[in-house]
């Protein structure tokens, strides 16, 4: 079938939904494999199947359901964003966030309206409405970008909080400006329109907070059974959005955001399960919405844009956004590097396109011809900022020193002789490592070796607040308590990935009552020995070594000369370590560093044989703690916070 015939045939709604899901999730997976911004691939996929080939036309294949679907999806996305905004995550970014909301939102409205009027050539009425929408920076875009760029905690919080809080504010600013335009072009009384806006806004705030507190109370007092909590949460969320939207258009976004913030700070026991489910739903919704919006684009409409559109986009990215952020954060205590990063990062997302298209049509129906340009300008701005920031945020953060460490680090849970030796080997391989233990005495060896440490429970709120989690991608649970190791690996598995969460061999018990389920815990690696047995190996003289493979010295050469050694893991060039149990799991190639345990006397025997061509094991890294006369870094110290 030719492309023309495919384009001429309408797709069934079921097939359309399947296509959107496949393209959205497929783009996210491909972006993960290629290490590219997912938003860019989703945008490209939507354009290819939509206006480029005509295979999928949302207006034709889905029909009038598309607009309410997008509205509900945006509401759920903002609610999930609100659920990430708890007081602990705000911490030292509170001042900057308040300024970006209370100063940045009005100032962004003004600068955006000026850019629209003087650069894009829109009249002041249309510029005022569209400028309000442009306050938003888009959590649907920020979240995937932060996941890829791996920023440090405070700049990431600044961008995330600003995006989520300013999204409903931008929509409401557009509503306010539109109401005044309606009054000017009709016989309606200004006082009545203003009073209606204030009442609708006040109801949205009160109703959103009431829904949040009601859900928290019901869950805390067990009025809702565990298996019904997610369905009840979704039902209340949709009801909160629908009721607020009925009274004042776009106020539902504010209501559901406030509801999410209340739930996030209610300290519910089921919070983690609710949050993870919402995250999974949001990934699907973000993918679907971007595919729908891109596929629904009309190239003929975009063709109406001329060089003024490019001037408008450049003025927003290079003038309006930096001026707004730098003014808002002036004298705030936020470091200049972080101000520059936030000022040069302002991607727009789903809310901007959806709301702009709606108000553009309404302005056009009122006789304002510029309203026809609002939708195309919005999509052009979203496409430009998504592509630009998708490829520049990571490099910009690294240039400013605000990204996580180059090589993804390892958190070793449990202080002992064996974990200290493992940490030193990981450190020699050029990978950041952190040793954590609730017992201060257990960390003595690690601190003496100059390794960074954290005294406390790795699952505690203190660890969540103080550690720069973005710098780590692997967890090794290696305490002498199998139950605790299993708990750590099970709890952190969803965050780090099951394939990056490891634990040492469990104690074997003949009594079924004491055997932990095999479905819980992390992946096992290294010698099939318990933590106590591994400590005994260190006592017997086993040593950790790091060996770099090359074309001349392959893994087979290494194994031939060290048949009794245990391979613990390997470190590919520029990546974090991968721990293994068997030789065949090692992806050995030139440049890979092997981390292994050698039996007692191996090194002395090799030295006596004097093999000049045997690669030397890697020396200690320069600057590693007390080995170079520096005090060890303790992550439990408040000064270690970013």
Coordinates of C-alpha atoms in Angstrom, one line a residue:
X1 CA 0.0 0.0 0.0
X2 CA 1.3 3.4 -1.0
X3 CA 1.7 6.3 1.4
X4 CA -1.1 8.1 -0.4
X5 CA -3.5 5.2 0.1
X6 CA -2.5 4.8 3.7
X7 CA -3.0 8.5 4.3
X8 CA -6.5 8.4 2.6
X9 CA -7.8 5.7 4.9
X10 CA -8.9 6.6 8.4
X11 CA -7.4 4.6 11.2
X12 CA -9.7 3.0 13.7
X13 CA -9.5 4.6 17.2
X14 CA -8.2 1.4 18.7
X15 CA -5.4 1.2 16.1
X16 CA -4.7 4.9 16.7
X17 CA -4.3 4.4 20.4
X18 CA -2.1 1.4 19.9
X19 CA 0.1 3.4 17.4
X20 CA 0.4 6.3 19.9
X21 CA 1.4 4.0 22.7
X22 CA 3.9 2.1 20.5
X23 CA 5.5 5.3 19.1
X24 CA 5.6 7.0 22.5
X25 CA 7.1 4.1 24.5
X26 CA 9.3 3.1 21.6
X27 CA 10.7 6.6 21.4
X28 CA 11.5 6.6 25.1
X29 CA 13.2 3.2 24.9
X30 CA 15.2 4.2 21.8
X31 CA 16.3 7.4 23.6
X32 CA 17.5 5.4 26.5
X33 CA 19.5 3.1 24.2
X34 CA 21.0 5.9 22.2
X35 CA 21.3 8.3 25.2
X36 CA 19.4 11.0 23.4
X37 CA 16.6 13.3 24.7
X38 CA 13.4 11.4 24.6
X39 CA 11.3 14.5 23.9
X40 CA 13.2 15.1 20.7
X41 CA 12.5 11.5 19.4
X42 CA 8.8 11.7 20.4
X43 CA 8.5 15.0 18.5
X44 CA 10.1 13.5 15.5
X45 CA 8.0 10.4 15.6
X46 CA 4.8 12.4 15.7
X47 CA 5.8 14.6 12.8
X48 CA 6.7 11.6 10.7
X49 CA 3.5 9.6 11.1
X50 CA 1.4 12.8 11.1
X51 CA 1.9 15.7 8.7
X52 CA 4.9 14.2 6.9
X53 CA 3.2 11.0 5.7
X54 CA -0.4 11.4 6.7
X55 CA -0.6 7.9 8.1
X56 CA -2.1 9.2 11.4
X57 CA -4.3 12.2 11.8
X58 CA -5.6 12.6 15.4
X59 CA -8.5 14.9 14.4
X60 CA -9.6 12.3 11.8
X61 CA -8.8 9.1 13.6
X62 CA -9.7 10.0 17.1
X63 CA -12.0 12.9 16.6
X64 CA -13.5 15.2 19.2
X65 CA -12.1 13.1 22.1
X66 CA -8.5 14.3 21.5
X67 CA -8.9 17.7 23.2
X68 CA -10.5 16.3 26.4
X69 CA -7.9 13.5 26.4
X70 CA -5.1 15.9 26.3
X71 CA -6.6 18.1 29.0
X72 CA -7.1 15.1 31.4
X73 CA -3.5 13.9 30.6
X74 CA -2.1 17.3 31.4
X75 CA -4.0 17.4 34.7
X76 CA -2.6 14.0 35.7
X77 CA 0.9 15.0 34.7
X78 CA 0.7 18.2 36.8
X79 CA -0.8 16.2 39.8
X80 CA 2.1 13.7 39.6
X81 CA 4.5 16.7 39.4
X82 CA 2.8 18.1 42.5
X83 CA 3.4 14.8 44.3
X84 CA 7.1 15.3 43.9
X85 CA 7.0 18.7 45.6
X86 CA 7.6 17.9 49.3
X87 CA 9.3 20.2 51.8
X88 CA 12.3 17.9 52.0
X89 CA 13.0 18.1 48.3
X90 CA 12.8 21.9 48.4
X91 CA 15.4 22.3 51.2
X92 CA 18.0 24.9 50.2
X93 CA 16.3 25.8 46.9
X94 CA 13.3 27.4 48.7
X95 CA 14.4 31.0 48.3
X96 CA 15.2 30.6 44.6
X97 CA 11.9 28.8 43.9
X98 CA 9.8 31.5 45.7
X99 CA 11.5 34.2 43.6
X100 CA 11.0 32.3 40.4
X101 CA 7.3 32.0 41.1
X102 CA 6.4 35.3 42.8
X103 CA 8.8 37.6 40.8
X104 CA 9.6 35.4 37.8
X105 CA 6.0 34.6 36.8
X106 CA 4.8 38.3 36.5
X107 CA 8.1 39.4 35.0
X108 CA 8.1 36.5 32.5
X109 CA 4.5 37.5 31.5
X110 CA 5.7 41.0 30.8
X111 CA 8.9 40.1 28.9
X112 CA 7.1 37.5 26.9
X113 CA 4.3 39.9 25.9
X114 CA 6.9 42.5 24.8
X115 CA 8.7 39.8 22.7
X116 CA 5.5 38.8 21.1
X117 CA 4.5 42.4 20.2
X118 CA 7.9 43.7 19.0
X119 CA 9.4 40.5 17.6
X120 CA 6.5 38.5 16.3
X121 CA 4.4 41.6 15.5
X122 CA 1.2 40.6 17.4
X123 CA -1.1 43.2 18.8
X124 CA -1.0 43.9 22.5
X125 CA -4.3 42.0 23.3
X126 CA -3.1 38.8 21.7
X127 CA 0.4 39.3 23.2
X128 CA -1.0 39.7 26.7
X129 CA -3.0 36.4 26.4
X130 CA -0.2 34.4 24.8
X131 CA 2.4 36.0 27.1
X132 CA 0.6 34.6 30.1
X133 CA 0.8 31.1 28.7
X134 CA 4.5 31.5 28.1
X135 CA 5.2 31.7 31.8
X136 CA 5.2 27.9 31.8
X137 CA 8.4 26.0 31.3
X138 CA 6.7 22.6 31.2
X139 CA 7.2 19.7 33.6
X140 CA 6.5 17.3 30.8
X141 CA 9.7 18.4 29.2
X142 CA 11.8 19.2 32.3
X143 CA 11.4 15.8 33.9
X144 CA 12.8 13.8 30.9
X145 CA 15.6 16.4 30.5
X146 CA 16.6 16.2 34.1
X147 CA 16.6 12.4 33.9
X148 CA 19.1 12.6 31.0
X149 CA 21.3 15.5 32.1
X150 CA 21.8 14.2 35.7
X151 CA 22.0 17.7 37.3
X152 CA 23.1 18.3 40.9
X153 CA 20.2 18.5 43.4
X154 CA 19.7 22.2 43.9
X155 CA 19.6 23.3 40.2
X156 CA 17.5 20.3 39.4
X157 CA 15.0 21.3 42.1
X158 CA 14.9 24.9 40.9
X159 CA 14.0 23.8 37.4
X160 CA 11.5 21.2 38.5
X161 CA 9.7 23.3 41.1
X162 CA 9.5 26.3 38.8
X163 CA 8.1 24.2 36.0
X164 CA 5.4 22.5 38.1
X165 CA 4.3 25.6 40.0
X166 CA 4.3 28.0 37.1
X167 CA 2.3 25.7 34.8
X168 CA -1.1 26.4 36.4
X169 CA -0.1 30.0 37.0
X170 CA 0.6 30.6 33.4
X171 CA -2.7 29.0 32.3
X172 CA -4.5 31.2 34.8
X173 CA -2.6 34.3 33.7
X174 CA -3.9 33.6 30.1
X175 CA -7.4 33.2 31.5
X176 CA -7.2 36.5 33.2
X177 CA -5.9 38.3 30.2
X178 CA -8.5 36.6 28.0
X179 CA -11.3 37.7 30.3
X180 CA -10.3 41.4 29.9
X181 CA -10.1 41.0 26.2
X182 CA -13.6 39.6 26.2
X183 CA -14.8 42.5 28.2
X184 CA -13.2 45.0 25.8
X185 CA -14.9 43.3 22.8
X186 CA -18.3 42.7 24.3
X187 CA -20.9 44.4 26.4
X188 CA -20.0 42.5 29.5
X189 CA -19.2 44.4 32.6
X190 CA -15.6 44.4 33.7
X191 CA -16.6 44.1 37.4
X192 CA -18.7 41.0 36.8
X193 CA -15.9 39.3 34.8
X194 CA -13.3 40.1 37.3
X195 CA -15.5 38.9 40.2
X196 CA -16.2 35.7 38.3
X197 CA -12.5 35.1 37.8
X198 CA -11.6 35.7 41.4
X199 CA -14.4 33.4 42.7
X200 CA -13.4 30.7 40.3
X201 CA -9.8 31.0 41.2
X202 CA -10.5 31.0 45.0
X203 CA -12.8 27.9 44.6
X204 CA -10.0 26.1 42.7
X205 CA -7.5 26.7 45.5
X206 CA -9.9 25.7 48.3
X207 CA -11.2 22.7 46.4
X208 CA -7.8 21.4 45.4
X209 CA -6.5 21.7 49.0
X210 CA -9.7 20.0 50.3
X211 CA -9.4 17.1 47.9
X212 CA -5.7 16.6 49.0
X213 CA -6.5 16.8 52.7
X214 CA -9.5 14.5 52.2
X215 CA -7.5 11.8 50.4
X216 CA -4.7 12.1 53.1
X217 CA -7.3 11.7 55.9
X218 CA -9.0 8.8 54.2
X219 CA -5.8 6.9 53.6
X220 CA -4.3 7.6 57.0
X221 CA -7.4 6.4 58.9
X222 CA -7.8 3.3 56.6
X223 CA -11.2 4.4 55.2
X224 CA -9.9 3.0 51.9
X225 CA -8.5 -0.5 51.5
X226 CA -5.0 -0.8 50.2
X227 CA -6.0 -2.4 46.8
X228 CA -8.4 0.5 46.1
X229 CA -6.1 3.4 47.0
X230 CA -4.8 4.1 43.4
X231 CA -8.4 3.8 41.9
X232 CA -9.8 6.2 44.5
X233 CA -6.9 8.6 44.1
X234 CA -7.5 8.7 40.3
X235 CA -11.2 9.2 40.7
X236 CA -10.8 12.1 43.2
X237 CA -8.2 13.6 40.9
X238 CA -10.5 13.6 37.9
X239 CA -13.4 14.9 39.9
X240 CA -11.2 17.7 41.3
X241 CA -10.1 18.7 37.8
X242 CA -13.6 18.4 36.3
X243 CA -15.4 20.5 38.9
X244 CA -12.8 23.3 38.9
X245 CA -12.8 23.4 35.1
X246 CA -16.6 23.7 35.1
X247 CA -16.5 26.9 37.2
X248 CA -13.4 28.5 35.6
X249 CA -11.6 27.2 32.5
X250 CA -7.9 26.2 33.2
X251 CA -8.4 26.5 37.0
X252 CA -8.4 22.7 37.2
X253 CA -4.7 22.7 36.6
X254 CA -4.1 24.7 39.7
X255 CA -6.5 22.6 41.8
X256 CA -4.9 19.2 40.9
X257 CA -1.4 20.7 41.4
X258 CA -2.3 21.8 44.9
X259 CA -3.9 18.4 45.6
X260 CA -0.7 16.7 44.6
X261 CA 1.4 18.9 46.9
X262 CA -0.8 18.2 49.9
X263 CA -0.6 14.4 49.2
X264 CA 3.2 14.6 48.9
X265 CA 3.6 16.3 52.3
X266 CA 1.0 14.2 54.1
X267 CA 3.6 11.5 55.0
X268 CA 1.4 8.6 54.0
X269 CA 2.6 5.1 54.4
X270 CA 1.5 4.2 50.9
X271 CA 3.1 7.3 49.3
X272 CA 6.0 5.4 47.6
X273 CA 3.6 2.9 45.9
X274 CA 1.3 5.8 44.8
X275 CA 4.2 7.9 43.5
X276 CA 5.7 5.1 41.5
X277 CA 2.4 4.1 39.9
X278 CA 1.8 7.8 39.0
X279 CA 5.3 8.0 37.5
X280 CA 4.6 5.1 35.3
X281 CA 1.3 6.5 34.2
X282 CA 2.9 9.9 33.6
X283 CA 5.6 8.4 31.3
X284 CA 2.8 6.9 29.2
X285 CA 0.8 10.1 29.2
X286 CA 3.8 12.4 28.3
X287 CA 4.6 10.1 25.4
X288 CA 1.1 10.0 24.2
X289 CA 0.4 13.7 24.4
X290 CA 3.6 14.6 22.5
X291 CA 2.8 12.1 19.8
X292 CA -0.7 13.5 19.4
X293 CA 0.3 17.1 19.3
X294 CA 3.1 16.6 16.8
X295 CA 0.9 14.4 14.6
X296 CA -1.9 16.9 14.7
X297 CA 0.3 19.7 13.4
X298 CA -0.6 21.2 10.0
X299 CA 2.3 22.2 7.9
X300 CA 0.1 24.7 6.0
X301 CA -0.5 26.6 9.3
X302 CA 3.2 26.6 10.1
X303 CA 3.9 27.9 6.6
X304 CA 2.2 31.2 7.7
X305 CA 5.2 31.9 10.0
X306 CA 8.0 34.0 8.5
X307 CA 11.3 35.4 9.7
X308 CA 9.5 37.2 12.6
X309 CA 8.9 33.8 14.2
X310 CA 12.6 33.1 14.3
X311 CA 13.2 36.6 15.8
X312 CA 10.5 35.9 18.4
X313 CA 12.1 32.5 19.4
X314 CA 15.6 34.0 19.6
X315 CA 14.3 36.9 21.7
X316 CA 12.6 34.6 24.1
X317 CA 15.6 32.2 24.5
X318 CA 18.3 34.9 24.6
X319 CA 16.6 37.9 26.2
X320 CA 13.2 37.3 27.8
X321 CA 14.1 34.1 29.7
X322 CA 17.6 35.2 30.9
X323 CA 16.3 38.7 31.9
X324 CA 13.5 37.1 33.9
X325 CA 15.6 34.6 35.8
X326 CA 18.6 36.8 36.5
X327 CA 16.3 39.6 37.8
X328 CA 14.3 37.1 39.9
X329 CA 17.4 35.5 41.5
X330 CA 19.4 38.7 42.0
X331 CA 20.7 38.9 45.7
X332 CA 19.0 35.5 46.4
X333 CA 22.1 33.6 47.5
X334 CA 21.8 31.2 44.6
X335 CA 25.3 30.8 43.1
X336 CA 25.9 32.6 39.8
X337 CA 26.6 29.3 38.0
X338 CA 23.2 28.0 38.9
X339 CA 21.5 31.2 37.9
X340 CA 23.1 31.0 34.5
X341 CA 22.0 27.4 34.1
X342 CA 18.4 28.2 34.9
X343 CA 18.4 31.3 32.8
X344 CA 19.6 29.4 29.7
X345 CA 17.1 26.5 30.3
X346 CA 13.5 27.2 29.5
X347 CA 11.9 24.4 27.5
X348 CA 8.2 24.7 26.8
X349 CA 5.9 21.7 26.8
X350 CA 2.4 20.3 26.5
X351 CA 0.5 22.9 28.5
X352 CA 1.8 25.7 26.3
X353 CA 0.7 24.1 23.1
X354 CA -2.6 22.8 24.4
X355 CA -3.7 26.1 26.0
X356 CA -2.3 28.3 23.3
X357 CA -4.2 26.4 20.6
X358 CA -7.4 26.8 22.6
X359 CA -7.1 30.6 23.2
X360 CA -5.8 31.2 19.7
X361 CA -9.1 29.8 18.3
X362 CA -11.1 31.9 20.8
X363 CA -9.3 35.1 19.9
X364 CA -9.7 34.4 16.2
X365 CA -13.5 33.9 16.7
X366 CA -13.7 37.3 18.4
X367 CA -12.2 39.0 15.3
X368 CA -8.6 39.2 16.3
X369 CA -6.7 37.9 13.2
X370 CA -3.5 37.5 15.2
X371 CA -5.1 34.7 17.1
X372 CA -4.5 32.4 14.1
X373 CA -0.7 32.8 14.7
X374 CA -0.8 31.8 18.4
X375 CA -1.0 28.0 17.8
X376 CA 1.8 27.9 15.2
X377 CA 4.0 30.2 17.2
X378 CA 3.5 28.1 20.3
X379 CA 4.4 24.9 18.5
X380 CA 7.5 26.5 16.9
X381 CA 8.6 27.7 20.3
X382 CA 8.1 24.3 21.9
X383 CA 9.9 22.5 19.1
X384 CA 12.9 24.9 19.1
X385 CA 13.3 24.9 22.9
X386 CA 12.8 21.1 23.2
X387 CA 15.5 20.4 20.6
X388 CA 17.9 23.1 21.8
X389 CA 17.7 22.3 25.6
X390 CA 17.5 18.6 24.9
X391 CA 21.0 18.6 23.4
X392 CA 22.6 21.5 25.4
X393 CA 21.4 21.0 29.0
X394 CA 23.8 18.2 29.8
X395 CA 26.9 19.8 28.2
X396 CA 26.0 23.2 29.7
X397 CA 25.7 21.6 33.2
X398 CA 29.1 19.9 32.8
X399 CA 30.7 23.1 31.6
X400 CA 29.4 24.9 34.7
X401 CA 30.3 22.1 37.0
X402 CA 26.7 21.4 37.9
X403 CA 26.2 17.9 36.7
X404 CA 26.8 14.6 38.4
X405 CA 30.2 13.1 38.3
X406 CA 31.4 11.9 34.9
X407 CA 31.4 8.2 35.8
X408 CA 28.3 7.0 37.6
X409 CA 29.2 6.1 41.1
X410 CA 28.6 3.1 43.4
X411 CA 27.0 3.1 46.9
X412 CA 28.3 0.3 49.0
X413 CA 26.0 -0.3 52.0
X414 CA 27.9 -1.9 54.9
X415 CA 31.3 -1.1 56.4
X416 CA 33.8 -4.0 56.8
X417 CA 37.2 -5.1 55.7
X418 CA 35.8 -6.6 52.4
X419 CA 33.6 -3.6 51.5
X420 CA 36.5 -1.2 52.2
X421 CA 38.8 -3.2 49.9
X422 CA 36.0 -3.3 47.3
X423 CA 35.6 0.5 47.6
X424 CA 39.3 1.1 47.2
X425 CA 39.3 -1.0 44.0
X426 CA 36.3 0.9 42.6
X427 CA 38.1 4.1 43.5
X428 CA 41.2 3.0 41.7
X429 CA 39.1 2.2 38.6
X430 CA 38.2 5.9 38.5
X431 CA 34.6 5.5 39.7
X432 CA 33.2 7.5 42.6
X433 CA 32.3 5.3 45.6
X434 CA 30.4 5.9 48.8
X435 CA 30.4 3.6 51.8
X436 CA 27.3 3.8 54.1
X437 CA 26.6 2.2 57.4
X438 CA 24.5 3.2 60.4
X439 CA 27.3 2.2 62.8
X440 CA 30.1 4.8 63.1
X441 CA 32.6 2.1 64.1
X442 CA 32.0 0.1 61.0
X443 CA 33.1 3.1 58.8
X444 CA 36.5 3.5 60.5
X445 CA 38.4 1.4 58.0
X446 CA 36.7 3.2 55.0
X447 CA 37.5 6.6 56.5
X448 CA 41.1 5.6 57.1
X449 CA 41.3 4.5 53.5
X450 CA 40.1 7.9 52.5
X451 CA 36.8 6.8 51.0
X452 CA 33.7 9.0 51.2
X453 CA 31.3 7.7 53.8
X454 CA 27.8 8.3 55.1
X455 CA 26.9 7.4 58.7
X456 CA 23.2 6.5 58.9
X457 CA 20.5 4.4 57.3
X458 CA 20.8 4.6 53.5
X459 CA 16.9 4.5 53.4
X460 CA 16.4 7.4 55.8
X461 CA 15.1 10.8 55.0
X462 CA 18.5 12.2 56.1
X463 CA 20.2 10.2 53.3
X464 CA 17.6 11.4 50.8
X465 CA 18.3 15.0 51.8
X466 CA 22.1 15.0 52.1
X467 CA 23.3 12.7 49.4
X468 CA 23.7 13.7 45.7
X469 CA 21.9 10.6 44.4
X470 CA 22.3 11.8 40.8
X471 CA 26.0 10.9 41.0
X472 CA 25.4 7.2 41.7
X473 CA 23.8 4.5 39.5
X474 CA 24.7 1.3 41.3
X475 CA 24.0 0.0 44.8
X476 CA 25.8 -2.9 46.6
X477 CA 24.1 -4.2 49.8
X478 CA 26.8 -5.9 51.8
X479 CA 26.1 -5.7 55.5
X480 CA 26.2 -8.7 57.8
X481 CA 22.3 -8.7 58.0
X482 CA 20.7 -10.5 55.1
X483 CA 17.2 -9.2 55.8
X484 CA 18.5 -5.6 55.7
X485 CA 20.5 -6.2 52.5
X486 CA 17.3 -7.6 50.9
X487 CA 15.3 -4.5 52.2
X488 CA 17.9 -2.1 50.7
X489 CA 18.0 -3.8 47.4
X490 CA 14.2 -4.2 47.1
X491 CA 13.5 -0.6 48.1
X492 CA 16.2 1.0 45.9
X493 CA 15.7 -1.4 43.0
X494 CA 13.0 0.7 41.3
X495 CA 15.1 3.9 41.6
X496 CA 18.4 2.5 40.4
X497 CA 17.2 -0.4 38.2
X498 CA 17.0 -4.0 39.2
X499 CA 20.1 -4.8 37.1
X500 CA 22.1 -2.2 38.9
X501 CA 21.2 -3.3 42.5
X502 CA 23.4 -6.0 44.0
X503 CA 23.7 -7.9 47.3
X504 CA 26.1 -10.5 48.6
X505 CA 25.3 -14.1 49.0
X506 CA 22.7 -14.8 51.7
X507 CA 23.2 -17.2 54.6
X508 CA 21.6 -20.6 53.7
X509 CA 19.1 -22.0 56.1
X510 CA 17.7 -25.5 56.3
X511 CA 14.6 -24.1 58.0
X512 CA 12.0 -22.7 55.6
X513 CA 10.7 -20.2 58.1
X514 CA 14.0 -18.3 57.9
X515 CA 14.5 -18.4 54.1
X516 CA 13.8 -15.1 52.4
X517 CA 11.9 -15.1 49.1
X518 CA 14.1 -15.2 46.0
X519 CA 11.9 -12.6 44.3
X520 CA 13.1 -10.0 46.8
X521 CA 16.5 -8.5 47.0
X522 CA 19.2 -7.7 44.4
X523 CA 21.4 -9.5 42.0
X524 CA 24.2 -11.7 43.4
X525 CA 27.8 -11.3 42.2
X526 CA 31.3 -12.4 42.9
X527 CA 32.2 -15.4 44.9
X528 CA 29.2 -17.3 46.2
X529 CA 30.1 -16.4 49.8
X530 CA 28.4 -14.5 52.6
X531 CA 29.7 -11.2 53.9
X532 CA 31.3 -12.9 56.8
X533 CA 33.0 -15.4 54.5
X534 CA 34.2 -12.5 52.3
X535 CA 35.7 -10.8 55.3
X536 CA 37.5 -14.1 56.2
X537 CA 39.0 -14.1 52.6
X538 CA 40.5 -10.7 53.2
X539 CA 41.9 -12.0 56.5
X540 CA 43.4 -14.9 54.7
X541 CA 45.3 -12.6 52.3
X542 CA 43.0 -12.3 49.3
X543 CA 43.4 -8.9 47.6
X544 CA 41.5 -6.8 45.2
X545 CA 43.2 -5.8 41.9
X546 CA 42.2 -3.6 39.0
X547 CA 43.6 -4.6 35.6
X548 CA 43.1 -2.8 32.3
X549 CA 42.6 -5.0 29.3
X550 CA 44.1 -4.2 25.9
X551 CA 44.4 -5.7 22.4
X552 CA 47.7 -7.2 23.5
X553 CA 46.5 -8.5 26.9
X554 CA 43.0 -9.9 26.6
X555 CA 40.6 -11.4 29.1
X556 CA 41.7 -14.8 28.0
X557 CA 45.3 -13.9 28.7
X558 CA 44.4 -12.6 32.1
X559 CA 42.4 -15.7 33.0
X560 CA 45.1 -18.0 31.8
X561 CA 47.6 -16.4 34.2
X562 CA 45.2 -16.1 37.1
X563 CA 43.0 -19.2 37.0
X564 CA 42.1 -19.1 40.6
X565 CA 41.1 -15.4 40.7
X566 CA 37.4 -14.3 41.2
X567 CA 36.1 -11.8 38.8
X568 CA 34.0 -9.3 40.8
X569 CA 33.1 -6.9 37.9
X570 CA 34.3 -4.8 35.1
X571 CA 34.2 -1.1 34.2
X572 CA 33.7 -0.2 30.6
X573 CA 35.4 3.0 29.4
X574 CA 33.5 6.1 30.6
X575 CA 30.8 4.1 32.4
X576 CA 30.0 2.7 35.8
X577 CA 31.0 -0.8 37.0
X578 CA 29.0 -3.9 36.2
X579 CA 29.3 -6.7 38.7
X580 CA 29.2 -10.3 37.6
X581 CA 29.3 -13.9 38.9
X582 CA 30.7 -15.8 36.0
X583 CA 33.4 -15.2 33.4
X584 CA 31.0 -15.4 30.5
X585 CA 29.1 -12.3 31.9
X586 CA 32.2 -10.2 31.4
X587 CA 32.0 -8.1 28.2
X588 CA 35.8 -7.9 27.8
X589 CA 37.3 -5.6 25.2
X590 CA 40.2 -3.2 25.0
X591 CA 40.0 -0.5 27.6
X592 CA 37.8 -2.4 30.0
X593 CA 39.0 -2.5 33.6
X594 CA 38.6 -5.8 35.5
X595 CA 38.0 -5.8 39.2
X596 CA 39.0 -9.1 40.7
X597 CA 40.1 -10.9 43.9
X598 CA 43.4 -12.7 43.8
X599 CA 44.3 -15.6 46.1
X600 CA 47.1 -15.1 48.7
X601 CA 50.6 -15.1 47.3
X602 CA 49.5 -14.5 43.7
X603 CA 51.2 -11.1 43.4
X604 CA 54.4 -12.3 45.1
X605 CA 54.5 -15.3 42.7
X606 CA 54.1 -13.1 39.7
X607 CA 56.8 -10.7 40.9
X608 CA 59.3 -13.6 41.3
X609 CA 58.6 -14.8 37.8
X610 CA 59.3 -11.3 36.5
X611 CA 56.8 -11.1 33.6
X612 CA 57.7 -7.8 32.0
X613 CA 54.7 -7.9 29.6
X614 CA 52.1 -8.5 32.4
X615 CA 50.1 -5.3 32.7
X616 CA 50.5 -3.6 36.1
X617 CA 47.4 -3.2 38.1
X618 CA 46.2 0.4 38.3
X619 CA 47.6 2.6 41.0
X620 CA 45.6 4.5 43.5
X621 CA 43.8 7.6 42.1
X622 CA 45.4 10.9 42.8
X623 CA 43.7 12.9 45.5
X624 CA 42.0 10.0 47.3
X625 CA 41.6 11.1 50.9
X626 CA 44.3 10.4 53.4
X627 CA 46.4 8.5 50.9
X628 CA 47.4 12.0 49.7
X629 CA 47.4 13.7 53.0
X630 CA 43.7 14.9 52.8
X631 CA 41.0 14.3 55.3
X632 CA 38.4 11.7 54.2
X633 CA 35.1 13.0 53.0
X634 CA 32.2 12.2 55.3
X635 CA 28.8 12.6 53.6
X636 CA 27.2 12.7 57.1
X637 CA 28.7 16.1 57.6
X638 CA 26.3 18.9 56.8
X639 CA 29.0 20.7 54.9
X640 CA 29.0 17.9 52.3
X641 CA 25.5 18.9 51.1
X642 CA 25.3 20.6 47.7

